[in-house]
Short mmCIF file of C-alpha atoms in Angstrom, two decimals:
data_model
loop_
_atom_site.label_atom_id
_atom_site.label_comp_id
_atom_site.label_asym_id
_atom_site.label_seq_id
_atom_site.Cartn_x
_atom_site.Cartn_y
_atom_site.Cartn_z
CA MET A 1 21.96 -98.17 -24.48
CA SER A 2 21.69 -96.12 -27.67
CA GLU A 3 20.67 -98.34 -30.58
CA ASN A 4 17.22 -98.64 -32.12
CA ARG A 5 15.84 -99.74 -35.48
CA ALA A 6 12.51 -98.74 -36.97
CA VAL A 7 10.34 -98.71 -40.10
CA ALA A 8 10.40 -95.34 -41.88
CA TYR A 9 8.24 -93.93 -44.68
CA LYS A 10 10.57 -92.98 -47.54
CA GLY A 11 8.11 -91.74 -50.14
CA ALA A 12 5.14 -93.13 -52.04
CA GLY A 13 5.31 -96.92 -52.14
CA HIS A 14 8.58 -97.10 -50.22
CA VAL A 15 9.43 -97.99 -46.62
CA GLU A 16 12.81 -98.92 -45.12
CA VAL A 17 14.11 -100.33 -41.87
CA VAL A 18 16.48 -97.63 -40.58
CA ASP A 19 18.74 -96.93 -37.62
CA THR A 20 17.14 -94.36 -35.33
CA PRO A 21 17.93 -92.96 -31.89
CA TYR A 22 16.98 -94.78 -28.72
CA PRO A 23 14.04 -92.90 -27.16
CA GLU A 24 14.55 -90.19 -24.54
CA PHE A 25 12.02 -88.59 -22.20
CA GLU A 26 11.75 -85.62 -24.52
CA LEU A 27 10.13 -85.16 -27.93
CA LYS A 28 12.91 -84.30 -30.39
CA ASP A 29 12.71 -82.54 -33.73
CA GLY A 30 12.20 -84.81 -36.70
CA PRO A 31 9.91 -85.64 -39.65
CA GLY A 32 6.33 -84.67 -38.85
CA VAL A 33 7.04 -83.25 -35.40
CA ASN A 34 5.00 -80.10 -34.81
CA PRO A 35 7.41 -77.27 -33.94
CA ALA A 36 5.35 -76.52 -30.84
CA ASN A 37 6.07 -80.05 -29.60
CA VAL A 38 9.85 -79.97 -30.13
CA GLY A 39 11.60 -80.15 -26.78
CA ARG A 40 8.47 -81.22 -24.94
CA LYS A 41 9.50 -83.01 -21.74
CA VAL A 42 7.94 -86.40 -21.00
CA PRO A 43 8.65 -87.20 -17.33
CA HIS A 44 5.29 -88.98 -17.26
CA GLY A 45 6.37 -91.41 -19.99
CA ALA A 46 7.67 -94.95 -20.27
CA ILE A 47 10.12 -96.46 -22.74
CA LEU A 48 9.05 -99.86 -24.08
CA ARG A 49 10.94 -102.68 -25.69
CA THR A 50 8.48 -103.63 -28.41
CA VAL A 51 6.87 -107.05 -28.04
CA ALA A 52 4.62 -106.79 -31.10
CA THR A 53 3.72 -103.96 -33.46
CA ASN A 54 1.30 -104.29 -36.35
CA ILE A 55 0.96 -102.92 -39.86
CA CYS A 56 -2.37 -101.11 -40.16
CA GLY A 57 -4.45 -100.16 -43.17
CA SER A 58 -4.16 -96.51 -42.15
CA ASP A 59 -0.36 -96.87 -42.32
CA GLN A 60 -0.91 -98.12 -45.85
CA HIS A 61 -2.75 -94.93 -46.81
CA MET A 62 0.41 -92.98 -45.95
CA VAL A 63 2.74 -95.43 -47.67
CA ARG A 64 0.68 -95.19 -50.86
CA GLY A 65 1.32 -91.44 -50.82
CA ARG A 66 -2.32 -90.66 -50.13
CA THR A 67 -1.63 -88.27 -47.25
CA THR A 68 0.72 -85.37 -46.59
CA ALA A 69 3.05 -87.55 -44.47
CA PRO A 70 6.68 -86.35 -44.68
CA GLU A 71 9.49 -88.63 -45.80
CA GLY A 72 11.42 -90.07 -42.88
CA LEU A 73 8.37 -90.44 -40.63
CA ILE A 74 8.79 -93.43 -38.30
CA LEU A 75 5.63 -95.51 -38.70
CA GLY A 76 3.53 -97.57 -36.34
CA HIS A 77 0.67 -96.91 -33.93
CA GLU A 78 -0.29 -100.47 -32.96
CA ILE A 79 2.09 -101.24 -30.11
CA THR A 80 2.47 -103.84 -27.37
CA GLY A 81 5.62 -103.73 -25.28
CA GLU A 82 7.60 -104.46 -22.17
CA VAL A 83 8.40 -101.48 -19.94
CA VAL A 84 12.17 -101.01 -19.67
CA GLU A 85 12.34 -97.46 -18.26
CA VAL A 86 9.88 -95.09 -16.59
CA GLY A 87 10.05 -91.33 -16.13
CA PRO A 88 10.26 -89.73 -12.69
CA ASP A 89 6.55 -88.83 -12.68
CA VAL A 90 5.34 -92.39 -13.36
CA GLU A 91 3.79 -93.91 -10.24
CA PHE A 92 1.96 -97.14 -11.13
CA ILE A 93 3.49 -98.57 -14.31
CA LYS A 94 6.56 -100.67 -13.44
CA LYS A 95 9.63 -101.92 -15.24
CA GLY A 96 8.90 -105.42 -16.58
CA ASP A 97 5.17 -104.84 -17.15
CA ILE A 98 3.80 -106.15 -20.46
CA VAL A 99 1.42 -103.48 -21.73
CA SER A 100 -0.93 -102.61 -24.56
CA VAL A 101 -0.62 -99.07 -25.91
CA PRO A 102 -3.78 -97.36 -27.19
CA PHE A 103 -2.97 -95.91 -30.60
CA ASN A 104 -4.54 -92.59 -29.64
CA ILE A 105 -2.34 -90.64 -27.26
CA ALA A 106 -4.25 -88.94 -24.46
CA CYS A 107 -3.19 -86.78 -21.52
CA GLY A 108 -5.88 -87.93 -19.07
CA ARG A 109 -6.18 -84.36 -17.79
CA CYS A 110 -8.17 -82.35 -20.32
CA ARG A 111 -11.94 -82.01 -20.50
CA ASN A 112 -12.26 -84.50 -23.34
CA CYS A 113 -10.13 -87.16 -21.64
CA LYS A 114 -12.14 -86.77 -18.45
CA ASP A 115 -15.29 -87.33 -20.52
CA GLY A 116 -13.79 -90.52 -22.00
CA LYS A 117 -13.17 -88.92 -25.42
CA THR A 118 -9.54 -90.04 -25.55
CA GLY A 119 -9.46 -89.97 -29.36
CA ILE A 120 -9.73 -86.19 -29.27
CA CYS A 121 -7.43 -85.21 -26.40
CA LEU A 122 -6.86 -81.46 -26.33
CA ASN A 123 -3.27 -81.41 -25.06
CA VAL A 124 -1.12 -83.74 -27.17
CA ASN A 125 -1.34 -82.28 -30.68
CA PRO A 126 -0.94 -78.54 -31.33
CA ASP A 127 -2.64 -78.83 -34.73
CA ARG A 128 -6.01 -80.26 -33.71
CA PRO A 129 -7.67 -82.47 -31.09
CA GLY A 130 -6.43 -86.06 -31.14
CA SER A 131 -3.06 -87.69 -31.64
CA ALA A 132 -1.41 -91.00 -32.51
CA TYR A 133 2.03 -92.53 -32.77
CA GLY A 134 3.82 -92.38 -36.13
CA TYR A 135 1.02 -90.69 -38.01
CA VAL A 136 0.70 -87.65 -40.23
CA ASP A 137 -0.60 -84.43 -38.60
CA MET A 138 -0.79 -86.11 -35.19
CA GLY A 139 1.80 -84.02 -33.35
CA GLY A 140 4.92 -85.93 -34.28
CA TRP A 141 5.00 -88.64 -31.60
CA VAL A 142 7.47 -91.22 -32.91
CA GLY A 143 5.97 -94.45 -34.22
CA GLY A 144 6.31 -97.89 -32.69
CA GLN A 145 7.25 -100.12 -35.63
CA ALA A 146 10.59 -100.17 -33.88
CA GLU A 147 12.66 -102.02 -31.32
CA TYR A 148 12.00 -99.32 -28.69
CA VAL A 149 9.39 -96.58 -28.37
CA LEU A 150 8.48 -93.77 -25.96
CA THR A 151 4.89 -93.67 -24.66
CA PRO A 152 3.75 -90.47 -22.86
CA TYR A 153 1.35 -90.26 -19.91
CA ALA A 154 2.14 -93.88 -19.12
CA ASP A 155 -0.01 -94.25 -15.99
CA TRP A 156 -3.03 -93.08 -17.97
CA ASN A 157 -2.47 -94.67 -21.38
CA LEU A 158 -0.97 -98.09 -20.79
CA LEU A 159 -3.05 -101.21 -20.15
CA THR A 160 -1.05 -103.72 -18.10
CA PHE A 161 -1.68 -107.41 -18.67
CA PRO A 162 -2.25 -109.23 -15.36
CA ASP A 163 0.04 -112.20 -16.02
CA ARG A 164 3.21 -112.07 -18.10
CA ASP A 165 3.27 -115.73 -19.17
CA GLN A 166 -0.40 -115.70 -20.15
CA ALA A 167 0.09 -112.46 -22.08
CA LEU A 168 3.00 -113.83 -24.09
CA GLU A 169 1.04 -117.02 -24.80
CA LYS A 170 -1.85 -115.00 -26.22
CA ILE A 171 0.23 -112.17 -27.67
CA LEU A 172 -1.10 -112.47 -31.23
CA ASP A 173 -4.60 -111.80 -29.88
CA LEU A 174 -3.60 -109.19 -27.32
CA THR A 175 -1.59 -107.14 -29.81
CA MET A 176 -4.89 -106.33 -31.55
CA LEU A 177 -6.01 -104.34 -28.47
CA SER A 178 -3.91 -101.34 -29.44
CA ASP A 179 -6.19 -100.49 -32.38
CA ILE A 180 -8.06 -102.81 -34.68
CA PHE A 181 -10.05 -104.85 -32.18
CA PRO A 182 -11.36 -101.81 -30.24
CA THR A 183 -11.75 -99.89 -33.50
CA GLY A 184 -13.76 -102.65 -35.15
CA PHE A 185 -15.77 -103.21 -31.99
CA HIS A 186 -16.43 -99.46 -31.79
CA GLY A 187 -17.79 -99.55 -35.33
CA ALA A 188 -20.23 -102.32 -34.41
CA TYR A 189 -21.13 -100.82 -31.02
CA SER A 190 -21.77 -97.33 -32.41
CA ALA A 191 -23.89 -98.87 -35.19
CA GLY A 192 -26.19 -100.12 -32.44
CA VAL A 193 -25.48 -103.84 -32.73
CA LYS A 194 -27.32 -105.86 -30.08
CA PRO A 195 -28.53 -109.47 -29.73
CA GLY A 196 -30.28 -110.55 -32.92
CA SER A 197 -29.24 -107.54 -35.03
CA THR A 198 -28.70 -107.76 -38.77
CA VAL A 199 -25.40 -106.10 -39.64
CA TYR A 200 -23.64 -105.14 -42.88
CA ILE A 201 -19.91 -104.36 -42.71
CA ALA A 202 -18.34 -102.73 -45.75
CA GLY A 203 -14.73 -103.89 -46.02
CA ALA A 204 -13.09 -107.22 -45.20
CA GLY A 205 -9.68 -105.89 -44.30
CA PRO A 206 -8.46 -106.36 -40.73
CA VAL A 207 -10.67 -103.61 -39.27
CA GLY A 208 -13.73 -104.93 -41.08
CA LEU A 209 -13.01 -108.44 -39.83
CA ALA A 210 -12.50 -107.07 -36.32
CA ALA A 211 -15.85 -105.27 -36.62
CA ALA A 212 -17.42 -108.60 -37.61
CA VAL A 213 -15.92 -110.29 -34.53
CA GLY A 214 -17.16 -107.37 -32.44
CA ALA A 215 -20.66 -107.68 -33.86
CA GLN A 216 -20.67 -111.41 -33.06
CA LEU A 217 -19.48 -110.66 -29.52
CA LEU A 218 -22.37 -108.18 -29.16
CA GLY A 219 -24.81 -110.94 -30.17
CA ALA A 220 -25.67 -110.06 -33.78
CA GLY A 221 -28.07 -112.47 -35.45
CA VAL A 222 -26.34 -112.25 -38.82
CA VAL A 223 -23.16 -110.46 -39.88
CA ILE A 224 -22.68 -109.75 -43.59
CA VAL A 225 -19.29 -108.55 -44.86
CA GLY A 226 -18.84 -106.94 -48.26
CA ASP A 227 -15.62 -106.55 -50.26
CA LEU A 228 -14.03 -106.89 -53.71
CA ASN A 229 -11.27 -109.23 -52.56
CA SER A 230 -12.21 -112.92 -52.73
CA ASP A 231 -9.47 -114.02 -50.29
CA ARG A 232 -10.64 -111.53 -47.68
CA LEU A 233 -14.25 -112.61 -48.16
CA GLU A 234 -13.17 -116.21 -47.64
CA GLN A 235 -11.48 -115.14 -44.41
CA ALA A 236 -14.75 -113.55 -43.24
CA ARG A 237 -16.63 -116.79 -43.97
CA SER A 238 -14.06 -118.75 -41.97
CA PHE A 239 -15.56 -117.53 -38.70
CA GLY A 240 -19.23 -117.55 -39.58
CA CYS A 241 -19.96 -114.39 -41.56
CA GLU A 242 -22.11 -114.15 -44.64
CA THR A 243 -20.43 -112.32 -47.51
CA VAL A 244 -21.24 -110.03 -50.42
CA ASP A 245 -18.96 -109.54 -53.43
CA VAL A 246 -19.59 -105.90 -54.34
CA SER A 247 -17.85 -106.36 -57.71
CA GLN A 248 -20.95 -108.33 -58.69
CA GLY A 249 -23.31 -105.40 -58.18
CA ASP A 250 -25.26 -103.45 -55.60
CA PRO A 251 -24.83 -105.03 -52.16
CA ARG A 252 -28.47 -104.18 -51.43
CA ASP A 253 -29.60 -106.81 -53.94
CA GLN A 254 -27.31 -109.47 -52.50
CA ILE A 255 -28.42 -108.63 -48.97
CA GLU A 256 -32.02 -109.21 -50.03
CA GLN A 257 -31.06 -112.68 -51.25
CA LEU A 258 -29.58 -113.44 -47.82
CA LEU A 259 -32.20 -111.85 -45.56
CA GLY A 260 -35.35 -111.64 -47.63
CA VAL A 261 -35.27 -107.85 -47.28
CA PRO A 262 -32.79 -105.40 -48.85
CA GLU A 263 -31.88 -103.56 -45.65
CA VAL A 264 -30.05 -104.22 -42.39
CA GLU A 265 -30.47 -102.64 -38.97
CA CYS A 266 -26.81 -101.68 -38.51
CA GLY A 267 -24.14 -100.54 -40.98
CA VAL A 268 -20.37 -100.25 -40.57
CA ASP A 269 -17.92 -98.47 -42.90
CA ALA A 270 -14.53 -100.18 -42.51
CA VAL A 271 -13.22 -98.91 -45.87
CA GLY A 272 -12.74 -95.14 -45.68
CA PHE A 273 -11.63 -92.60 -48.26
CA GLU A 274 -10.02 -94.95 -50.78
CA ALA A 275 -13.35 -96.69 -51.49
CA ARG A 276 -14.07 -98.07 -54.93
CA GLY A 277 -17.29 -98.33 -56.85
CA HIS A 278 -19.62 -101.32 -56.96
CA GLY A 279 -20.50 -103.59 -59.86
CA SER A 280 -19.15 -102.35 -63.18
CA ASP A 281 -17.50 -99.40 -61.40
CA ALA A 282 -15.51 -101.64 -59.04
CA GLY A 283 -12.24 -100.86 -60.78
CA HIS A 284 -12.53 -97.13 -60.16
CA GLU A 285 -12.02 -95.11 -57.02
CA ALA A 286 -15.23 -93.48 -55.83
CA PRO A 287 -14.66 -92.25 -52.27
CA ALA A 288 -18.30 -91.58 -51.35
CA THR A 289 -19.53 -94.99 -52.54
CA VAL A 290 -19.49 -96.83 -49.22
CA LEU A 291 -21.13 -94.07 -47.19
CA ASN A 292 -23.89 -93.59 -49.75
CA SER A 293 -24.40 -97.34 -50.08
CA LEU A 294 -24.66 -97.75 -46.31
CA MET A 295 -27.27 -94.99 -46.08
CA ASP A 296 -29.24 -96.74 -48.79
CA LEU A 297 -29.15 -100.23 -47.28
CA THR A 298 -29.53 -99.35 -43.58
CA GLU A 299 -33.15 -99.26 -42.49
CA ALA A 300 -34.85 -96.07 -41.31
CA GLY A 301 -33.92 -95.26 -37.72
CA GLY A 302 -30.74 -97.33 -37.94
CA ALA A 303 -27.18 -96.27 -37.29
CA LEU A 304 -23.83 -96.19 -39.06
CA GLY A 305 -20.51 -96.78 -37.32
CA ILE A 306 -17.69 -95.29 -39.39
CA PRO A 307 -14.27 -96.49 -38.22
CA GLY A 308 -12.96 -96.24 -41.79
CA LEU A 309 -10.45 -93.40 -42.15
CA TYR A 310 -11.31 -90.10 -43.85
CA VAL A 311 -8.70 -87.35 -44.19
CA THR A 312 -8.53 -83.60 -44.74
CA GLY A 313 -5.62 -83.84 -47.17
CA ASP A 314 -5.33 -86.47 -49.93
CA PRO A 315 -2.83 -85.59 -52.70
CA GLY A 316 -4.02 -88.60 -54.73
CA GLY A 317 -7.73 -87.80 -54.53
CA VAL A 318 -9.79 -88.32 -57.67
CA ASP A 319 -10.70 -84.62 -57.89
CA ALA A 320 -10.06 -81.29 -56.18
CA ALA A 321 -12.89 -81.85 -53.70
CA ALA A 322 -11.66 -85.30 -52.68
CA GLN A 323 -8.16 -83.93 -52.21
CA GLU A 324 -9.44 -81.87 -49.27
CA GLY A 325 -11.79 -84.55 -47.97
CA SER A 326 -14.98 -83.12 -49.49
CA LEU A 327 -17.18 -85.96 -50.75
CA SER A 328 -20.55 -86.03 -52.52
CA ILE A 329 -22.49 -87.68 -49.70
CA ARG A 330 -26.28 -88.09 -49.88
CA LEU A 331 -26.88 -86.43 -46.53
CA GLY A 332 -30.49 -85.81 -47.51
CA LEU A 333 -31.07 -89.56 -47.69
CA GLY A 334 -29.50 -90.03 -44.27
CA TRP A 335 -31.63 -87.23 -42.86
CA ALA A 336 -34.84 -88.59 -44.43
CA LYS A 337 -34.17 -92.02 -42.89
CA SER A 338 -33.26 -90.57 -39.46
CA LEU A 339 -29.93 -92.37 -39.49
CA SER A 340 -27.33 -91.83 -36.78
CA PHE A 341 -23.62 -91.49 -37.62
CA THR A 342 -20.54 -92.02 -35.45
CA THR A 343 -17.17 -91.03 -36.92
CA GLY A 344 -13.62 -90.35 -35.81
CA GLN A 345 -10.88 -92.14 -33.91
CA CYS A 346 -12.02 -94.97 -31.68
CA PRO A 347 -11.54 -94.04 -28.00
CA VAL A 348 -9.55 -97.22 -27.37
CA MET A 349 -9.65 -96.96 -23.58
CA LYS A 350 -13.43 -97.19 -23.65
CA TYR A 351 -13.14 -100.83 -24.72
CA HIS A 352 -9.66 -102.31 -24.37
CA ARG A 353 -9.84 -103.62 -20.80
CA GLN A 354 -13.12 -105.44 -21.45
CA LEU A 355 -11.87 -106.85 -24.76
CA MET A 356 -8.69 -107.99 -23.01
CA GLN A 357 -10.84 -110.01 -20.61
CA ALA A 358 -12.70 -111.56 -23.54
CA ILE A 359 -9.37 -112.64 -25.03
CA LEU A 360 -7.84 -113.91 -21.80
CA HIS A 361 -10.94 -115.98 -21.04
CA ASP A 362 -11.27 -117.42 -24.56
CA LYS A 363 -14.45 -115.64 -25.60
CA VAL A 364 -12.92 -114.46 -28.88
CA GLN A 365 -10.08 -115.44 -31.19
CA ILE A 366 -9.35 -112.18 -32.93
CA ALA A 367 -5.88 -113.23 -34.17
CA LYS A 368 -7.37 -116.21 -36.01
CA ALA A 369 -10.17 -114.09 -37.47
CA VAL A 370 -7.76 -111.54 -38.98
CA LYS A 371 -5.12 -114.18 -39.83
CA ALA A 372 -2.39 -112.64 -37.70
CA THR A 373 0.99 -113.35 -39.28
CA PRO A 374 4.16 -112.62 -37.27
CA ILE A 375 7.28 -111.55 -39.19
CA PRO A 376 10.71 -110.10 -38.35
CA LEU A 377 11.17 -106.34 -38.47
CA ASP A 378 13.38 -106.65 -41.55
CA GLU A 379 10.49 -108.13 -43.53
CA ALA A 380 8.29 -105.05 -43.01
CA PRO A 381 8.90 -103.58 -46.52
CA GLN A 382 7.75 -106.83 -48.18
CA ALA A 383 4.77 -107.06 -45.83
CA TYR A 384 3.71 -103.54 -46.78
CA ALA A 385 3.93 -104.50 -50.45
CA ASP A 386 1.93 -107.69 -49.93
CA PHE A 387 -0.70 -105.92 -47.84
CA ASP A 388 -1.04 -103.27 -50.54
CA LYS A 389 -1.82 -106.06 -53.03
CA GLY A 390 -4.70 -107.24 -50.82
CA ALA A 391 -3.14 -110.02 -48.76
CA ALA A 392 -5.79 -111.43 -46.43
CA ARG A 393 -3.51 -111.17 -43.41
CA LYS A 394 -2.72 -108.94 -40.46
CA TYR A 395 1.05 -108.55 -40.33
CA VAL A 396 2.54 -108.47 -36.83
CA LEU A 397 6.14 -107.29 -36.56
CA ASN A 398 8.32 -109.14 -34.02
CA PRO A 399 11.31 -106.83 -33.60
CA ASN A 400 12.75 -108.29 -30.40
CA GLY A 401 11.96 -112.00 -30.72
CA TYR A 402 9.22 -112.22 -28.08
CA ILE A 403 6.89 -114.10 -30.45
CA LYS A 404 8.11 -117.67 -30.73
#
């Protein structure tokens, strides 16, 4: 067996489906692979035949040319698969298992992993703590928008679904466990959402919608979602959210019309560094807008969950400061209001087993909420283009025909 096909980044605005080597239990040289990782043996890994792999908004940042991602990088960090081979050091994961793959790669052995901080593993990326499949500056682990993919530290990383038939029946929901459902839930959880909370979520893309579902699962009294895109706002309303069109002005004013007060208890940033202004400035990029707005409209003593992506290198940033991830944030306001902030990669393993149970036992319908749309691998370039235009969908690639 030697054939594999995958989605590769080919420069700003351009992806292609390419022929690529079948995975081996060794990290080979290639686009984005840290030299210190070349030749790294992976006897603890598993090779998966991909069941479902999703296009993520953070992939879109790279495809737009807004990161330092190298051309030829194989994309994809949202992976669900069937185990077809295991390395000699794998003890518990078995051939034939259907598994969810956390997007953040973790060794399970370092101090951070042992503390549950799997988003900032110390051993998988020579550049910095934390790693992911198919992503810029994340060590060079090959992405999973492919027919086959290698996953390291399989016994630690992979979440096995208890029943194959049930998993395949609910695959459009379960595929969200690799990233956006835990990430959105993490945003709501770290914002302090509890029964009866009032919550404002900036961004109605898939992560923002997943955060809204997470807030509802946590018992929020009212969930308000803000965005510029009318189709995405309509999607948020489809499962019981209130909405704010930030192109119409300050969300604080619209929140007051909904709640009677201009502040919420919990705020979530599901937008990140490509944020745009509000009201008359909605057509212009203003990367600090969402963070400053959330500090303004979250009540004193509240908390902000920030699953939206911020980067240290943005070639397309609006100014020299933004190009290195330096934003004009009103930290003084946040300090004066005693706000709490939680940033960084979601530690997927903190949540994915519990969220799996919620899916399997029909407590949530995350696929319906994010409008999961399965497509063949060959349609990935068009899906990237449509997603970039604001399509209110979550595209799920079906490279091996598991999704009927």
